[in-house]
mmCIF file of C-alpha atoms in Angstrom:
data_model
loop_
_atom_site.group_PDB
_atom_site.id
_atom_site.type_symbol
_atom_site.label_atom_id
_atom_site.label_comp_id
_atom_site.label_asym_id
_atom_site.label_seq_id
_atom_site.Cartn_x
_atom_site.Cartn_y
_atom_site.Cartn_z
ATOM 1 C CA LYS A 1 94.293 94.395 -46.043
ATOM 2 C CA GLN A 2 97.408 92.306 -46.260
ATOM 3 C CA GLU A 3 99.615 91.922 -43.181
ATOM 4 C CA VAL A 4 103.032 90.314 -43.399
ATOM 5 C CA THR A 5 105.090 88.887 -40.549
ATOM 6 C CA GLN A 6 108.667 87.649 -40.687
ATOM 7 C CA ILE A 7 110.338 85.327 -38.234
ATOM 8 C CA PRO A 8 112.993 85.455 -36.905
ATOM 9 C CA ALA A 9 113.808 89.149 -36.699
ATOM 10 C CA ALA A 10 117.517 88.317 -36.663
ATOM 11 C CA LEU A 11 119.549 85.238 -37.429
ATOM 12 C CA SER A 12 123.227 84.488 -37.099
ATOM 13 C CA VAL A 13 124.712 81.376 -38.719
ATOM 14 C CA PRO A 14 128.199 80.055 -39.464
ATOM 15 C CA GLU A 15 129.344 80.120 -43.056
ATOM 16 C CA GLY A 16 128.296 77.111 -45.103
ATOM 17 C CA GLU A 17 125.041 76.439 -43.287
ATOM 18 C CA ASN A 18 121.750 76.087 -45.069
ATOM 19 C CA LEU A 19 119.033 78.293 -43.622
ATOM 20 C CA VAL A 20 115.365 79.122 -43.912
ATOM 21 C CA LEU A 21 113.686 82.471 -43.477
ATOM 22 C CA ASN A 22 109.977 82.494 -42.768
ATOM 23 C CA CYS A 23 107.234 84.822 -43.876
ATOM 24 C CA SER A 24 103.520 84.646 -43.124
ATOM 25 C CA PHE A 25 100.673 86.677 -44.570
ATOM 26 C CA THR A 26 97.020 87.132 -43.692
ATOM 27 C CA ASP A 27 95.277 87.442 -47.056
ATOM 28 C CA SER A 28 95.394 84.202 -49.031
ATOM 29 C CA ALA A 29 94.256 86.084 -52.146
ATOM 30 C CA ILE A 30 97.828 87.204 -52.532
ATOM 31 C CA TYR A 31 98.716 87.965 -56.136
ATOM 32 C CA ASN A 32 102.477 88.318 -55.983
ATOM 33 C CA LEU A 33 104.936 87.530 -53.228
ATOM 34 C CA GLN A 34 108.356 89.046 -53.548
ATOM 35 C CA TRP A 35 111.558 88.585 -51.580
ATOM 36 C CA PHE A 36 114.008 91.461 -51.394
ATOM 37 C CA ARG A 37 117.447 91.960 -49.989
ATOM 38 C CA GLN A 38 118.570 95.211 -48.406
ATOM 39 C CA ASP A 39 122.175 95.921 -47.521
ATOM 40 C CA PRO A 40 122.883 98.581 -44.856
ATOM 41 C CA GLY A 41 122.267 102.050 -46.216
ATOM 42 C CA LYS A 42 121.257 100.688 -49.600
ATOM 43 C CA GLY A 43 118.123 100.171 -51.638
ATOM 44 C CA LEU A 44 116.029 97.069 -52.210
ATOM 45 C CA THR A 45 117.213 94.349 -54.526
ATOM 46 C CA SER A 46 114.552 91.959 -55.766
ATOM 47 C CA LEU A 47 115.634 88.361 -55.232
ATOM 48 C CA LEU A 48 112.668 86.257 -56.207
ATOM 49 C CA LEU A 49 109.100 86.851 -57.345
ATOM 50 C CA ILE A 50 106.508 84.146 -56.897
ATOM 51 C CA GLN A 51 103.476 84.813 -59.030
ATOM 52 C CA SER A 52 99.971 83.860 -58.011
ATOM 53 C CA SER A 53 99.896 80.653 -60.028
ATOM 54 C CA GLN A 54 103.328 79.464 -58.893
ATOM 55 C CA ARG A 55 104.460 77.603 -55.800
ATOM 56 C CA GLU A 56 108.175 78.248 -55.877
ATOM 57 C CA GLN A 57 111.006 80.030 -57.614
ATOM 58 C CA THR A 58 114.727 79.345 -57.672
ATOM 59 C CA SER A 59 117.724 81.520 -58.396
ATOM 60 C CA GLY A 60 121.170 80.104 -57.757
ATOM 61 C CA ARG A 61 121.450 79.199 -54.076
ATOM 62 C CA LEU A 62 118.062 80.741 -53.297
ATOM 63 C CA ASN A 63 114.721 78.994 -53.345
ATOM 64 C CA ALA A 64 111.450 80.584 -52.330
ATOM 65 C CA SER A 65 108.181 78.761 -51.839
ATOM 66 C CA LEU A 66 104.628 79.994 -51.528
ATOM 67 C CA ASP A 67 101.756 78.189 -49.817
ATOM 68 C CA LYS A 68 98.680 80.363 -50.174
ATOM 69 C CA SER A 69 96.413 78.026 -48.233
ATOM 70 C CA SER A 70 98.558 78.237 -45.105
ATOM 71 C CA GLY A 71 99.565 81.851 -45.657
ATOM 72 C CA ARG A 72 103.278 81.127 -45.661
ATOM 73 C CA SER A 73 106.363 81.665 -47.737
ATOM 74 C CA THR A 74 109.890 80.508 -47.044
ATOM 75 C CA LEU A 75 113.216 81.610 -48.434
ATOM 76 C CA TYR A 76 115.827 78.879 -48.423
ATOM 77 C CA ILE A 77 119.481 79.861 -48.730
ATOM 78 C CA ALA A 78 121.900 77.046 -49.428
ATOM 79 C CA ALA A 79 125.554 77.035 -48.398
ATOM 80 C CA SER A 80 125.445 80.489 -46.857
ATOM 81 C CA GLN A 81 128.325 82.905 -47.407
ATOM 82 C CA PRO A 82 129.400 86.058 -45.543
ATOM 83 C CA GLY A 83 128.262 88.042 -48.576
ATOM 84 C CA ASP A 84 124.703 86.882 -47.869
ATOM 85 C CA SER A 85 124.669 89.037 -44.737
ATOM 86 C CA ALA A 86 121.862 91.555 -45.189
ATOM 87 C CA THR A 87 118.244 92.172 -44.238
ATOM 88 C CA TYR A 88 115.774 90.039 -46.136
ATOM 89 C CA LEU A 89 112.312 91.434 -46.712
ATOM 90 C CA CYS A 90 109.184 89.572 -47.681
ATOM 91 C CA ALA A 91 106.363 91.504 -49.336
ATOM 92 C CA GLY A 92 102.977 90.631 -50.757
ATOM 93 C CA ASP A 93 99.964 92.300 -52.247
ATOM 94 C CA SER A 94 96.277 91.564 -51.728
ATOM 95 C CA GLY A 95 94.983 90.189 -54.946
ATOM 96 C CA ALA A 96 94.800 91.372 -58.507
ATOM 97 C CA GLY A 97 93.071 94.578 -57.520
ATOM 98 C CA SER A 98 95.687 95.699 -55.058
ATOM 99 C CA TYR A 99 97.703 98.833 -55.580
ATOM 100 C CA GLN A 100 100.270 98.198 -52.901
ATOM 101 C CA LEU A 101 102.906 95.798 -51.716
ATOM 102 C CA THR A 102 102.902 95.205 -47.960
ATOM 103 C CA PHE A 103 106.209 94.460 -46.292
ATOM 104 C CA GLY A 104 107.222 92.439 -43.293
ATOM 105 C CA LYS A 105 109.724 93.941 -40.875
ATOM 106 C CA GLY A 106 112.518 91.823 -42.250
ATOM 107 C CA THR A 107 115.016 89.259 -41.027
ATOM 108 C CA LYS A 108 118.531 90.515 -40.432
ATOM 109 C CA LEU A 109 120.923 87.747 -41.430
ATOM 110 C CA SER A 110 124.531 87.573 -40.338
ATOM 111 C CA VAL A 111 126.743 84.853 -41.801
ATOM 112 C CA ILE A 112 129.843 84.391 -39.686
ATOM 113 C CA PRO A 113 133.062 83.395 -41.509
ATOM 114 C CA ASP B 1 120.064 101.826 -67.628
ATOM 115 C CA THR B 2 118.609 102.528 -64.215
ATOM 116 C CA ALA B 3 115.032 101.237 -64.115
ATOM 117 C CA VAL B 4 113.751 103.452 -61.276
ATOM 118 C CA SER B 5 115.844 106.491 -60.499
ATOM 119 C CA GLN B 6 115.419 108.948 -57.649
ATOM 120 C CA THR B 7 117.030 112.286 -57.042
ATOM 121 C CA PRO B 8 118.562 113.414 -54.855
ATOM 122 C CA LYS B 9 120.158 110.457 -53.097
ATOM 123 C CA TYR B 10 120.785 112.473 -49.936
ATOM 124 C CA LEU B 11 118.942 115.518 -48.686
ATOM 125 C CA VAL B 12 119.826 117.442 -45.534
ATOM 126 C CA THR B 13 117.636 120.402 -44.698
ATOM 127 C CA GLN B 14 116.422 122.516 -41.837
ATOM 128 C CA MET B 15 113.064 122.298 -40.138
ATOM 129 C CA GLY B 16 110.398 124.352 -41.818
ATOM 130 C CA ASN B 17 111.895 124.145 -45.296
ATOM 131 C CA ASP B 18 110.097 122.811 -48.364
ATOM 132 C CA LYS B 19 111.795 120.127 -50.458
ATOM 133 C CA SER B 20 111.067 117.842 -53.393
ATOM 134 C CA ILE B 21 112.191 114.370 -54.385
ATOM 135 C CA LYS B 22 111.937 113.252 -57.993
ATOM 136 C CA CYS B 23 111.373 109.773 -59.371
ATOM 137 C CA GLU B 24 111.443 108.432 -62.901
ATOM 138 C CA GLN B 25 110.975 104.920 -64.269
ATOM 139 C CA ASN B 26 111.836 103.664 -67.732
ATOM 140 C CA LEU B 27 110.121 100.290 -67.442
ATOM 141 C CA GLY B 28 106.863 101.327 -69.070
ATOM 142 C CA HIS B 29 104.966 100.537 -65.869
ATOM 143 C CA ASP B 30 101.598 102.179 -65.258
ATOM 144 C CA THR B 31 101.733 102.335 -61.441
ATOM 145 C CA MET B 32 104.174 104.181 -59.215
ATOM 146 C CA TYR B 33 104.567 104.382 -55.463
ATOM 147 C CA TRP B 34 106.216 106.215 -52.618
ATOM 148 C CA TYR B 35 107.296 104.227 -49.590
ATOM 149 C CA LYS B 36 108.786 105.499 -46.347
ATOM 150 C CA GLN B 37 111.354 103.502 -44.374
ATOM 151 C CA ASP B 38 111.514 104.707 -40.806
ATOM 152 C CA SER B 39 114.317 104.500 -38.274
ATOM 153 C CA LYS B 40 113.283 100.936 -37.427
ATOM 154 C CA LYS B 41 113.718 100.017 -41.077
ATOM 155 C CA PHE B 42 110.007 99.282 -41.587
ATOM 156 C CA LEU B 43 108.773 100.029 -45.100
ATOM 157 C CA LYS B 44 105.301 101.492 -45.351
ATOM 158 C CA ILE B 45 103.407 102.729 -48.353
ATOM 159 C CA MET B 46 102.577 106.407 -48.572
ATOM 160 C CA PHE B 47 101.028 106.857 -52.013
ATOM 161 C CA SER B 48 100.310 104.914 -55.154
ATOM 162 C CA TYR B 49 99.439 106.318 -58.566
ATOM 163 C CA ASN B 50 97.995 104.428 -61.494
ATOM 164 C CA ASN B 51 98.094 106.171 -64.873
ATOM 165 C CA LYS B 52 98.704 109.497 -63.127
ATOM 166 C CA GLU B 53 95.683 109.029 -60.859
ATOM 167 C CA LEU B 54 96.073 108.927 -57.079
ATOM 168 C CA ILE B 55 94.859 105.564 -55.830
ATOM 169 C CA ILE B 56 96.242 105.220 -52.319
ATOM 170 C CA ASN B 57 96.933 107.930 -49.769
ATOM 171 C CA GLU B 58 97.847 106.204 -46.539
ATOM 172 C CA THR B 59 97.194 108.609 -43.659
ATOM 173 C CA VAL B 60 100.057 110.807 -44.688
ATOM 174 C CA PRO B 61 100.084 114.420 -43.423
ATOM 175 C CA ASN B 62 98.888 116.826 -46.087
ATOM 176 C CA ARG B 63 102.318 118.471 -45.953
ATOM 177 C CA PHE B 64 103.256 115.644 -48.329
ATOM 178 C CA SER B 65 101.972 116.235 -51.838
ATOM 179 C CA PRO B 66 102.731 113.762 -54.612
ATOM 180 C CA LYS B 67 102.490 114.776 -58.226
ATOM 181 C CA SER B 68 102.538 112.594 -61.316
ATOM 182 C CA PRO B 69 103.008 114.632 -64.497
ATOM 183 C CA ASP B 70 102.993 111.461 -66.580
ATOM 184 C CA LYS B 71 103.104 107.686 -66.096
ATOM 185 C CA ALA B 72 106.882 107.646 -65.946
ATOM 186 C CA HIS B 73 107.299 110.250 -63.226
ATOM 187 C CA LEU B 74 106.167 110.596 -59.644
ATOM 188 C CA ASN B 75 107.497 113.430 -57.538
ATOM 189 C CA LEU B 76 107.090 114.044 -53.837
ATOM 190 C CA HIS B 77 106.937 117.545 -52.418
ATOM 191 C CA ILE B 78 107.148 118.065 -48.677
ATOM 192 C CA ASN B 79 106.185 121.359 -47.060
ATOM 193 C CA SER B 80 107.232 122.650 -43.660
ATOM 194 C CA LEU B 81 109.596 119.791 -42.931
ATOM 195 C CA GLU B 82 109.641 118.387 -39.407
ATOM 196 C CA LEU B 83 112.246 116.351 -37.539
ATOM 197 C CA GLY B 84 109.975 113.306 -37.738
ATOM 198 C CA ASP B 85 110.093 113.402 -41.515
ATOM 199 C CA SER B 86 113.675 112.164 -41.392
ATOM 200 C CA ALA B 87 113.643 108.774 -43.101
ATOM 201 C CA VAL B 88 114.543 107.035 -46.315
ATOM 202 C CA TYR B 89 111.967 107.495 -49.060
ATOM 203 C CA PHE B 90 111.740 104.886 -51.780
ATOM 204 C CA CYS B 91 110.043 105.198 -55.117
ATOM 205 C CA ALA B 92 108.798 102.046 -56.854
ATOM 206 C CA SER B 93 106.904 101.024 -59.931
ATOM 207 C CA SER B 94 104.904 98.065 -61.176
ATOM 208 C CA GLN B 95 102.500 97.084 -63.912
ATOM 209 C CA PHE B 96 99.018 96.747 -62.449
ATOM 210 C CA ARG B 97 97.580 93.227 -62.601
ATOM 211 C CA ALA B 98 100.725 91.882 -64.186
ATOM 212 C CA ASN B 99 103.067 89.355 -62.678
ATOM 213 C CA TYR B 100 106.251 91.302 -63.027
ATOM 214 C CA GLY B 101 106.737 92.354 -59.444
ATOM 215 C CA TYR B 102 107.757 95.713 -58.086
ATOM 216 C CA THR B 103 110.975 97.558 -58.882
ATOM 217 C CA PHE B 104 112.390 99.964 -56.336
ATOM 218 C CA GLY B 105 114.651 102.950 -56.653
ATOM 219 C CA SER B 106 117.774 103.288 -54.536
ATOM 220 C CA GLY B 107 116.121 105.616 -52.033
ATOM 221 C CA THR B 108 116.477 109.195 -50.856
ATOM 222 C CA ARG B 109 117.828 109.658 -47.350
ATOM 223 C CA LEU B 110 116.164 112.761 -45.917
ATOM 224 C CA THR B 111 117.617 114.278 -42.773
ATOM 225 C CA VAL B 112 115.833 117.203 -41.156
ATOM 226 C CA VAL B 113 117.934 119.168 -38.672
#
């Protein structure tokens, strides 16, 4: 069964900094790894999906990588802005036969103007 | 064109009552899920349904009864509500064994008083 860990639990950075959020998982047979953003009191917004055959995905200032052999994914945010402040969640499944996405506990990001 | 829609968005009810949450997806996905986000913001799967068939039931009290009338709908009925049931419940959908990722609804905030 997949287990997902995110470090750090919280991060505070000044505006304009580049930053990296880390995610580790236990089952290397991961099929999909997905990064979400959750604003306070809101739902989950999918940011990036890395499929099993891919190693990274990019969207605007966001870049996510996946290293199945080491059980790690990173989310890189370039030139951070106050609007990036939110909780970022990493989630993965356990192979093509999995019927669930397992979440980490998230990293709460605060970007200080 | 909401992809995964849940109703109601907020639900406040007294202990002992029975309530239902409805979920619908218009993505043509064959798998739907219920997740619970507790007070510590951790997201954990409760149920998953594939083609109307229950696949995962994750140690959820039998007061919680999901029902999938068709592939596009997954409802959650909760009997005899308890204070500990207060949480945000998220519905999600995906296409099994496809690399499209999971899509989440905006959540239902349940408060039991």
